[in-house]
Short mmCIF file of C-alpha atoms in Angstrom, two decimals:
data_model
loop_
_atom_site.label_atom_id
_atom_site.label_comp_id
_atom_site.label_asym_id
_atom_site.label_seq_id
_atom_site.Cartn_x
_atom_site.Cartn_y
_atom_site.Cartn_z
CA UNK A 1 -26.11 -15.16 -22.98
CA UNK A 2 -27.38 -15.09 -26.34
CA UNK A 3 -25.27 -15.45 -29.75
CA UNK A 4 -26.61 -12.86 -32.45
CA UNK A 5 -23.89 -13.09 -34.79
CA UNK A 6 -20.41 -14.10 -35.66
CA UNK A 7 -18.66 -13.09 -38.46
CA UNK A 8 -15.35 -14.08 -39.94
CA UNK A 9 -13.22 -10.74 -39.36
CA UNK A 10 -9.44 -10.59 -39.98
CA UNK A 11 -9.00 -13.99 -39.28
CA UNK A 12 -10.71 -13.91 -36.02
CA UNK A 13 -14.73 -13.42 -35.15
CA UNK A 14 -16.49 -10.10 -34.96
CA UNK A 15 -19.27 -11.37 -32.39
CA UNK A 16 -22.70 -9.96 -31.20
CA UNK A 17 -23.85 -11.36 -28.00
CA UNK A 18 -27.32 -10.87 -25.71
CA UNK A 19 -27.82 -11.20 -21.97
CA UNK A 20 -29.55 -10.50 -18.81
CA UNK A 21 -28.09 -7.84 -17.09
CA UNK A 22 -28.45 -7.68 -13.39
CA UNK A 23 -26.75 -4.15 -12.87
CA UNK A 24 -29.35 -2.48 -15.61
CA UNK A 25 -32.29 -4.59 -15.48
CA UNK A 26 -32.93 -5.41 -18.52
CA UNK A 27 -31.39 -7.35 -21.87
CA UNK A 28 -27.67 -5.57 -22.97
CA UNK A 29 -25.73 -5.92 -26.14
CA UNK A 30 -22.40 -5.55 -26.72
CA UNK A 31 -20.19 -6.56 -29.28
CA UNK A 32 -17.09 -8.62 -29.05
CA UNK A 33 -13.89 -9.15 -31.65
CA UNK A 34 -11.67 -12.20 -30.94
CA UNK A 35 -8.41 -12.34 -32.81
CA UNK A 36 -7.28 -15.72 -34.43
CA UNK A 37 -4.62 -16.05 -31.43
CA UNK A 38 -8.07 -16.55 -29.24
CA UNK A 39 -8.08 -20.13 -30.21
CA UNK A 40 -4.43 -20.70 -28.77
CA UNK A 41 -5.32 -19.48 -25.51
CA UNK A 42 -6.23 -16.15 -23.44
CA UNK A 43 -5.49 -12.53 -24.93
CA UNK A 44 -5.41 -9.38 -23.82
CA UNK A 45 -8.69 -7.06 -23.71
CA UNK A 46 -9.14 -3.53 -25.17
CA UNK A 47 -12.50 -1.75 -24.00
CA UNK A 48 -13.75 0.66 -26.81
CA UNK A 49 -16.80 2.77 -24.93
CA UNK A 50 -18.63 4.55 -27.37
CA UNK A 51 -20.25 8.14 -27.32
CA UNK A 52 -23.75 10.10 -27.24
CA UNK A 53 -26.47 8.55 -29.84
CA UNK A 54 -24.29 5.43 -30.25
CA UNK A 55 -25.08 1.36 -29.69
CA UNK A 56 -22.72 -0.94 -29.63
CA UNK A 57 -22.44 -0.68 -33.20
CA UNK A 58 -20.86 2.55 -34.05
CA UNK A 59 -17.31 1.82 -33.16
CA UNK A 60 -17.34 -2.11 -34.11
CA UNK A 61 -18.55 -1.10 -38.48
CA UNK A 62 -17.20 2.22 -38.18
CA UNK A 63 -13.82 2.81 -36.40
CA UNK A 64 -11.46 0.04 -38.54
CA UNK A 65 -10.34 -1.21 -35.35
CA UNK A 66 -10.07 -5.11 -35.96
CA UNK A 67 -7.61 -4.91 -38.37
CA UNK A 68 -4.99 -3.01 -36.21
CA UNK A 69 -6.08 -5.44 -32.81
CA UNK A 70 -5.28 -9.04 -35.11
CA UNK A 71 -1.91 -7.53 -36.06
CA UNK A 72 -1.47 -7.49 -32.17
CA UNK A 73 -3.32 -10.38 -30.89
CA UNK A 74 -6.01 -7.61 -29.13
CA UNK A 75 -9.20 -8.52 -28.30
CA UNK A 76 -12.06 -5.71 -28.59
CA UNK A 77 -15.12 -4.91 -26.54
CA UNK A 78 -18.00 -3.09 -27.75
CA UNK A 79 -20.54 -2.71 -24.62
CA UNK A 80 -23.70 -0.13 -25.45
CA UNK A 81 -23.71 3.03 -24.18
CA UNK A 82 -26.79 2.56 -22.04
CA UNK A 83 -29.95 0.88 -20.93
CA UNK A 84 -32.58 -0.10 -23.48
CA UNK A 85 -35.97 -1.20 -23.53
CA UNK A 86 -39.34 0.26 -23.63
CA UNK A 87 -39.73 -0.12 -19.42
CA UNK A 88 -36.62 1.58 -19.71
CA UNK A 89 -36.68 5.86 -19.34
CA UNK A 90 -36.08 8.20 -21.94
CA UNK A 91 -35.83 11.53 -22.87
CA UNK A 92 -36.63 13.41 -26.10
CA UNK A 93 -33.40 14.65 -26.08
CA UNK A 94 -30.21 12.93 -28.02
CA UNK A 95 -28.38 14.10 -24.95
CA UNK A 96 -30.12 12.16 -22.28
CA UNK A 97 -31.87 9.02 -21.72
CA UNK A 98 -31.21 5.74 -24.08
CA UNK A 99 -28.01 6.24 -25.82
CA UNK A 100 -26.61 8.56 -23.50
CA UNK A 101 -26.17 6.62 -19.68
CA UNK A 102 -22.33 8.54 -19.15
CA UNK A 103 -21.34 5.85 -17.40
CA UNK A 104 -22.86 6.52 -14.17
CA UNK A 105 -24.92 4.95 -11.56
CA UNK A 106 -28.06 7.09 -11.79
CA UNK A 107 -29.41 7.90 -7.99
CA UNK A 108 -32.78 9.89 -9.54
CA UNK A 109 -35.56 8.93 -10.70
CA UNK A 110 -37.13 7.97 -13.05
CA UNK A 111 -33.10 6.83 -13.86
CA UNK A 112 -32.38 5.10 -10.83
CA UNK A 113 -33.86 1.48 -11.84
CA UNK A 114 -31.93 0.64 -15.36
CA UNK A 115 -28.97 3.27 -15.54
CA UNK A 116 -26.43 1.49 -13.49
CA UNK A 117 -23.94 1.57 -16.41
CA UNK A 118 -20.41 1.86 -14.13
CA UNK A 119 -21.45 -1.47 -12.12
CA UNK A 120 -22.57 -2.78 -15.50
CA UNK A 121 -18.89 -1.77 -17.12
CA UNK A 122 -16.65 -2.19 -13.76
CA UNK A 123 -18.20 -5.61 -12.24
CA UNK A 124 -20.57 -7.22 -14.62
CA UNK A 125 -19.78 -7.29 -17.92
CA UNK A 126 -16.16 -8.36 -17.46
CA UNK A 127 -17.14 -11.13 -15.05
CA UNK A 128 -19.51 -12.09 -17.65
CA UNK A 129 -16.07 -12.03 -20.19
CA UNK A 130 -13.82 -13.67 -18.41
CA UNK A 131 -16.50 -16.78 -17.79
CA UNK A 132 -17.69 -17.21 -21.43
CA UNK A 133 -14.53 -16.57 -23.61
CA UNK A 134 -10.89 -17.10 -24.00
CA UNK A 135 -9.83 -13.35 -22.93
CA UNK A 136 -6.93 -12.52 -20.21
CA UNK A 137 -8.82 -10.38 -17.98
CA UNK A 138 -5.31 -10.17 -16.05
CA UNK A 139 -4.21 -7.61 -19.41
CA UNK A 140 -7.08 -5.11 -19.86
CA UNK A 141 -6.67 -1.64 -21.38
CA UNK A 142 -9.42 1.11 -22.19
CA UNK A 143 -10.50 3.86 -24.99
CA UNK A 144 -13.31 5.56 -25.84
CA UNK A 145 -14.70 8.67 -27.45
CA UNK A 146 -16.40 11.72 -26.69
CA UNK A 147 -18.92 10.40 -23.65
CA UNK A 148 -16.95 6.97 -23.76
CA UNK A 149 -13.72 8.82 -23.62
CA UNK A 150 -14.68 10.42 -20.59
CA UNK A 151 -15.93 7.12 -19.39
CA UNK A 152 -12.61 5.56 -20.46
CA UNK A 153 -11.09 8.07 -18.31
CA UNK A 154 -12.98 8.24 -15.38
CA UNK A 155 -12.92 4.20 -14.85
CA UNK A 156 -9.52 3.91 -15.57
CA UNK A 157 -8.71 6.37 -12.88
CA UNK A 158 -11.12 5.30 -10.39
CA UNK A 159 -10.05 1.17 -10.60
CA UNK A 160 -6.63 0.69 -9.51
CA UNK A 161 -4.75 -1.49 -10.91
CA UNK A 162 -7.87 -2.66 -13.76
CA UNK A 163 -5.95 -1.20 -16.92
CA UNK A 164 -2.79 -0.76 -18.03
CA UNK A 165 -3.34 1.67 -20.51
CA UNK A 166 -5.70 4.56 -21.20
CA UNK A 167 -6.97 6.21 -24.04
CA UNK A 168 -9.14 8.84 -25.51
CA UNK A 169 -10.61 10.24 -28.82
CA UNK A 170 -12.69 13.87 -28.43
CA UNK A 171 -13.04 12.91 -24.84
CA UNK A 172 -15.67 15.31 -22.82
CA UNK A 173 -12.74 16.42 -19.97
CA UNK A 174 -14.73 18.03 -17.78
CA UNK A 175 -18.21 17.70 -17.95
CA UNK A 176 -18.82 19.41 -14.54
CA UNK A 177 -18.27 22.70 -16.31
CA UNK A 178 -20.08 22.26 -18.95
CA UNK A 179 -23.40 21.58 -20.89
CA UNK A 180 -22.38 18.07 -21.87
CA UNK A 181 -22.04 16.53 -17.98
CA UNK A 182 -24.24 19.84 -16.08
CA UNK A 183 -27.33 18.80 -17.49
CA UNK A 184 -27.01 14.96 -17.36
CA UNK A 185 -25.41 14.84 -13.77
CA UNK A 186 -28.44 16.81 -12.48
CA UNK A 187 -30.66 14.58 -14.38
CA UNK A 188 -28.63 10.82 -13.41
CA UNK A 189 -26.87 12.61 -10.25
CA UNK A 190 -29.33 14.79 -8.50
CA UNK A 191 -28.60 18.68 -7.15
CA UNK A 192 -25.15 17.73 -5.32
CA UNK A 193 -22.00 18.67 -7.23
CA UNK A 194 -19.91 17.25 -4.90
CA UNK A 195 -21.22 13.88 -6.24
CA UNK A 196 -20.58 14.69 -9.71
CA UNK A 197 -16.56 15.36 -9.15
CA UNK A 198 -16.23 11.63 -9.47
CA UNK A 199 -17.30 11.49 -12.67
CA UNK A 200 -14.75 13.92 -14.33
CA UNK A 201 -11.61 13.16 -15.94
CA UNK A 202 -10.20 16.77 -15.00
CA UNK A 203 -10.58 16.66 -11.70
CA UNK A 204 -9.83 12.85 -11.00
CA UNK A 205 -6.39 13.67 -13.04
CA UNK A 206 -5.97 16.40 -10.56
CA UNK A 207 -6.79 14.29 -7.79
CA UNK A 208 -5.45 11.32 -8.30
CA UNK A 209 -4.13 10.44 -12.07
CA UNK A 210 -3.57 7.21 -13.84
CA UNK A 211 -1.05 4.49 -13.03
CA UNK A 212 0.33 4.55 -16.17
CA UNK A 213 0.12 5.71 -20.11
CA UNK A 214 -2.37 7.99 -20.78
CA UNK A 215 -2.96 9.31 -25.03
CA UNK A 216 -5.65 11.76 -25.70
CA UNK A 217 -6.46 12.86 -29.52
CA UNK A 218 -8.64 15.84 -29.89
CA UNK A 219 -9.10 17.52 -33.28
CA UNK A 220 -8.72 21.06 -33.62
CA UNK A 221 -11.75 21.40 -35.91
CA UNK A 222 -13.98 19.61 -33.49
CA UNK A 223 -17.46 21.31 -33.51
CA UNK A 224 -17.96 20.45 -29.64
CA UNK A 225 -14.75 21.52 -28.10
CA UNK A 226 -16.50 23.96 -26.04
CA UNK A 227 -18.71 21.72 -24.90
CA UNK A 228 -15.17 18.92 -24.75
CA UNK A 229 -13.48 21.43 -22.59
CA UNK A 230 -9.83 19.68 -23.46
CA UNK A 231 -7.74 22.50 -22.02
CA UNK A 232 -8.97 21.39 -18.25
CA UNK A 233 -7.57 18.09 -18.90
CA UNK A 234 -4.39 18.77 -20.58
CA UNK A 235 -3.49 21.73 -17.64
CA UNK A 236 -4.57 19.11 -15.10
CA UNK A 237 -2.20 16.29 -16.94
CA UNK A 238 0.41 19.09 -17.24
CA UNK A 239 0.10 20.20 -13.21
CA UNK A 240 0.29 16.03 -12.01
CA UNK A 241 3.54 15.67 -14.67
CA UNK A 242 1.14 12.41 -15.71
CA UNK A 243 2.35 10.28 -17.87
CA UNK A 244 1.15 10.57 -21.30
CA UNK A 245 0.96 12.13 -24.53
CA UNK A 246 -2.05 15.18 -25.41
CA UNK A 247 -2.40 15.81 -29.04
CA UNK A 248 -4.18 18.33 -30.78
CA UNK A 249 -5.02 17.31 -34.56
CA UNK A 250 -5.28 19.91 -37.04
CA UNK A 251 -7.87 19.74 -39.02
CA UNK A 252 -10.24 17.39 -37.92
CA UNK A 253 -13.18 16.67 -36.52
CA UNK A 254 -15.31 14.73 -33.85
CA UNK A 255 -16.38 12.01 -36.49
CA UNK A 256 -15.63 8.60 -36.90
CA UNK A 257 -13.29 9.83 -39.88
CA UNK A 258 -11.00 11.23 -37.31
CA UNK A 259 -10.84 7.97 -35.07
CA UNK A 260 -10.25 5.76 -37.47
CA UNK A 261 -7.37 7.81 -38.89
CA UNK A 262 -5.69 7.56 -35.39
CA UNK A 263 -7.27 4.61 -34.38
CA UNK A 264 -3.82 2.67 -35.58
CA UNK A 265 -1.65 4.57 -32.93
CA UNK A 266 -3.99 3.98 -30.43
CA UNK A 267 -4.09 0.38 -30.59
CA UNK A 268 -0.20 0.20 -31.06
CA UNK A 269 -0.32 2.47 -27.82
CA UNK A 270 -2.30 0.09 -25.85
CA UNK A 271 -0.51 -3.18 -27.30
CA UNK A 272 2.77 -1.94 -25.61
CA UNK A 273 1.44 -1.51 -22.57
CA UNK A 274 -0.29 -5.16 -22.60
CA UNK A 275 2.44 -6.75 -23.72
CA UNK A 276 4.89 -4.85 -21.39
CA UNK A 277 6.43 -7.61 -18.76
#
């Protein structure tokens, strides 16, 4: 692992580290914010997975999350939202390829090699945490937006036990019925739906839920909520009586405006449930 920067950030560090990923096959970034309580021993984690187009670097300059995670002693991960590289595949599209890896293991080629991004999120990055910093890996929680909301979603559901919390901003809810999940699933996935259903927040709610708190923001002025699909999601929360709160947000959008006008509640959200005994 490789130190790219550190800057003094609320009293804590807002880091940028480098390594060799096994999973993916090639160098990853990700971004990491340590409160000042780091330095008195191990806090708890808060995953922030990012959307389409985005790096690591989106959420950590753009979403005024540090702030609200030193009031609460949170620490913040910013992995990348794919593979990078030039051995790596691509697409021309903003939709597919580098940038946008949904947090799948790709089984198709010319995927298959590099975009392992659940084994890189659910087994080696936070092995890779827990060895190199002062984080309780014991206390982990999860959010995300659009794509990274429905990767927030989908992991959360699918590891027992692994968070204590979820959240979402804009989250894509179903992406089996729709262009944003269809065409990447077919692409990452191959022709077999019934391996996409467990990769969608709808249907794993349905299926199985989450363990515990679940918040969801969507904005009602959100120029992608057909493609979002939030009504599966909140009639599939509804059905399983799941635990949680769905909010619809007049007025706003699917930019990083909205999330870091909520982004406040969200961490509060997530600090109760880390702190809970």
């Amino acid at each position: 692992m490789e130190t790219v920067s550190q800057n003094a950030c609320f009293g804590g560090t807002q880091g940028v580290y480098t390594h060799k990923s096994d999973a993916c096959g090639c160098d990853m970034t990700f971004g990491l914010f340590l409160p000042e309580d780091a330095q008195d021993g191990p806090v708890p984690v808060l995953w922030y997975l990012s959307g389409l187009t985005c790096t690591h670097e989106n959420a950590m300059v753009k979403a005024g999350a540090q702030g609200w995670a030193a009031e609460q002693g949170i620490a913040l991960v910013f992995p990348d939202t794919s593979p990078r590289g030039d051995d790596v595949a691509n697409d021309d599209a903003y939709d597919l390829g580098q940038g946008a890896g949904f947090y799948v293991n790709a089984t198709q080629e010319p995927w298959a090699p590099h975009f392992r991004m659940w084994d890189y999120l659910a087994d080696e990055l936070p092995a890779l945490l827990g060895r190199e910093f002062a984080l309780d890996m014991d206390r982990q929680a999860i959010t995300g937006h659009s794509m990274g909301g429905h990767g927030a979603l989908t992991l959360a559901m699918s590891l027992p036990g692994r968070f204590r919390s979820v959240s979402a901003f804009s989250p894509i809810c179903n992406p089996t019925g729709g262009d944003w999940g269809r065409k990447q699933f077919a692409a990452y996935l191959g022709a077999d739906e019934a391996a996409w259903a467990a990769h969608d927040a709808s249907l794993l709610m349905g299926e199985r839920g989450f363990d515990g708190p679940v918040l969801v923001d969507t904005g009602t002025s959100d120029q992608f909520l057909e493609l979002l699909r939030p009504e599966t999601l909140a009639a599939a929360m509804a059905a399983r009586r799941q635990e949680g709160t769905f909010r619809m947000q007049k007025g706003y959008d699917h930019s990083y405006f909205f999330i870091s006008t909520f982004m406040e509640d969200h961490v509060t959200f997530h600090a109760e449930a880390l702190y809970a005994e």
